[in-house]
Amino acid sequence: MRLVKKIFYCLILVPPVCIVLYCFLHYPENTVDIKYKGRSSPHNSPGYELWSLREQYPHISYKKKENIASQLASNDCSCEEQRSLFSNFLRRDSVTDLELVFDAAERQEVKQRREKEYQRFRERTRSSADALLFAKANSPLEYPIQGVEVRPLKTILIPGLKLQAEPQQRFEVNLTATLGTFDVAAEVDEVTIEGEGAMHMSLSSSQLDNLNRQLQFVTYSNTVFNPNTADTVLFKTDGHQAAFTIKIRHPIIPKLYNVKSQSGYNISALVTIATKTFLRYDKLRELISSVRKYYPNVTIVIADDSDKPQKIEGDFIEQYFMPFKKGWFAGRNLAVSQVRTKYLLWVDDDFIFAADTKLEKMVDILEKTTLDIVGGSVREVTTYSATFLHKLSVEAGREGGDCLKIHQGYYHAVEGFPNCVVTDAIINFFMARTEKMQQVGFDPHLSRQGHLEFFVDGLGLLHVGSCSDVMIDHASKITLPWTKKTQNEILYQKLRYIQASETDSNLQNKLFYFKNRFKCIRSS
Ligand SMILES: *[C@@H]1O[C@H](CO)[C@@H](O)[C@H](O)[C@H]1NC(C)=O
Ligand SMILES: *[C@@H]1O[C@H](CO)[C@@H](O)[C@H](O)[C@H]1NC(C)=O
Ligand SMILES: *[C@@H]1O[C@H](CO)[C@@H](O)[C@H](O)[C@H]1NC(C)=O
């Protein structure tokens, strides 16, 4: 497959040629604001509270049904412990109040910091498709269109049910579900209910207001444990029928990083530098000493699959040895798996930090926007720098598979960050949310080459940006004819480029074909 090979050669073999192709991109007029909005959304309930709807029908009385109402109350969990004589022993229902593991002095501050991180996590993970929407009556039935969610085997109040009908003798609605049961949290006068606690419930009354008041108390309990599914509820009255879904799922468990706040960004506390090396210890040492000039205490994680490993000495260095030739993506996976900070910076072992390798800028955009990963520019020779920006899209195909399309370029600029754009694939110099990198992972089949494959696997999971003003130097690969190659350099050339281009390019195509189910790759 020519394109991936071309990109590979561009990145690794003949940088100065491709730089001319990629570097002088105009940054666009089209700018989109992806900054956190800080709209604090209510936590578990979509703002729909049972007893607050009283004002709508003040004249209608009801009687609370304690067993159902108490199940609803349990949607707001409590950490209070039922003290007992044996509370020192682990018992099934013992309660550990996690807030207490922090010193009283810092508890409030930690709580606020966690809340801020959580709100940002929610902004990154929720979309308008999760919001609660109601269909107002154009059929006589009012009901929620989307946004109703129940945790497995729990009970919720179904919000937004209502009937709008012409005067008649008797008003009747029916509700039917398949993965749970209906009930009411309170019983309203002059309403007849059939099927409480069953998958089909029928409500009727001669008074429309009473029926509508009753509908505000309807609950749904999930009874079939099968998370990540949805129940389709049929809502019926004479001559009309509507359907809406209730999502059944666990909440997405956040993974937040607890980093002490201070003025400015403490790079050592926020970022780990990750790299993979293979034979090139001279290059690696040069990289490390350049890092230390600017960031003396930042942790560097090295995955190493050389045949005669050399120990890299120094503080804040973790070197992980792997079996010989274990491979490029396997090594990236190992390095990334060991990172404990909120962000990781990926560098190749032949990059060199310079005065404009400002990690603070990358942290800043990751802290303030919903981006998951942000790339910089790699400077090849003093005048050229490459950012390698590509948009990816997958076009639907039939039985033969889908088509991957690769376009050079980006979608839009980032408001507030004039040197940054949003795209799908970036260069090998990037900072990312550690948790997202670990989620996508590097396919360890790709042993000698691979780059775009990671971004293809991450399409739809990663929000990708690139900033042209964060630079790093690339140790020049242009060797002069009269400089003698070291033994190691000769071995490296042989293993990485000559053997690799014979075996691995087929492997990449096979993975695209089988694993990603593409039938072709198109570039423009
Ligand atoms: C509602 O369900 C009952 C049975 O539970 C049935 O007799 C009635 O016809 C249904 N009404 C409508 C409008 O579907
Ligand atoms: C920055 O973070 C590191 C690692 O967590 C810590 O050791 C150091 O004291 C912090 N520096 C400042 C100035 O707070
Ligand atoms: C780096 O760590 C050393 C201890 O290993 C400490 O003395 C020094 O203050 C730290 N420097 C910074 C900038 O945090």
PDB file of C-alpha atoms in Angstrom, residues 1-12 22 388 392 404 406 446 449-453 456 504-509 512 518 521-523:
ATOM      1  CA  MET A   1       0.000   0.000   0.000  1.00  0.00           C
ATOM      2  CA  ARG A   2       1.754   2.992  -1.286  1.00  0.00           C
ATOM      3  CA  LEU A   3       0.525   5.823   0.841  1.00  0.00           C
ATOM      4  CA  VAL A   4       1.407   4.491   4.242  1.00  0.00           C
ATOM      5  CA  LYS A   5       4.788   3.550   2.906  1.00  0.00           C
ATOM      6  CA  LYS A   6       5.161   7.036   1.512  1.00  0.00           C
ATOM      7  CA  ILE A   7       4.302   8.589   4.848  1.00  0.00           C
ATOM      8  CA  PHE A   8       6.675   6.219   6.523  1.00  0.00           C
ATOM      9  CA  TYR A   9       9.523   7.169   4.235  1.00  0.00           C
ATOM     10  CA  CYS A  10       8.649  10.781   4.734  1.00  0.00           C
ATOM     11  CA  LEU A  11       8.776  10.533   8.456  1.00  0.00           C
ATOM     12  CA  ILE A  12      11.728   8.327   8.836  1.00  0.00           C
ATOM     13  CA  TYR A  22       4.046  19.562   4.655  1.00  0.00           C
ATOM     14  CA  PHE A 388       2.487  16.217   9.535  1.00  0.00           C
ATOM     15  CA  LEU A 392      -8.858  10.608   8.213  1.00  0.00           C
ATOM     16  CA  LEU A 404     -10.023   4.735   4.593  1.00  0.00           C
ATOM     17  CA  ILE A 406      -6.449  10.273   4.092  1.00  0.00           C
ATOM     18  CA  LEU A 446       3.625  -3.431  14.184  1.00  0.00           C
ATOM     19  CA  GLN A 449       7.353   0.614  11.415  1.00  0.00           C
ATOM     20  CA  GLY A 450       4.014   2.206  12.057  1.00  0.00           C
ATOM     21  CA  HIS A 451       2.580   5.596  12.756  1.00  0.00           C
ATOM     22  CA  LEU A 452      -0.731   6.267  11.073  1.00  0.00           C
ATOM     23  CA  GLU A 453      -2.062   2.953  12.401  1.00  0.00           C
ATOM     24  CA  VAL A 456      -6.649   5.010  12.707  1.00  0.00           C
ATOM     25  CA  ASP A 504       6.409  -5.239   7.560  1.00  0.00           C
ATOM     26  CA  SER A 505       4.726  -3.236   4.823  1.00  0.00           C
ATOM     27  CA  ASN A 506       2.693  -6.281   3.923  1.00  0.00           C
ATOM     28  CA  LEU A 507       1.837  -6.721   7.560  1.00  0.00           C
ATOM     29  CA  GLN A 508       0.477  -3.158   7.788  1.00  0.00           C
ATOM     30  CA  ASN A 509      -1.793  -3.791   4.835  1.00  0.00           C
ATOM     31  CA  PHE A 512      -5.712  -2.541   7.744  1.00  0.00           C
ATOM     32  CA  PHE A 518     -10.828  -1.705   5.143  1.00  0.00           C
ATOM     33  CA  ILE A 521      -6.917   3.303   1.373  1.00  0.00           C
ATOM     34  CA  ARG A 522      -7.216   6.455  -0.647  1.00  0.00           C
ATOM     35  CA  SER A 523      -5.124   9.545  -0.217  1.00  0.00           C
TER      36      SER A 523
END
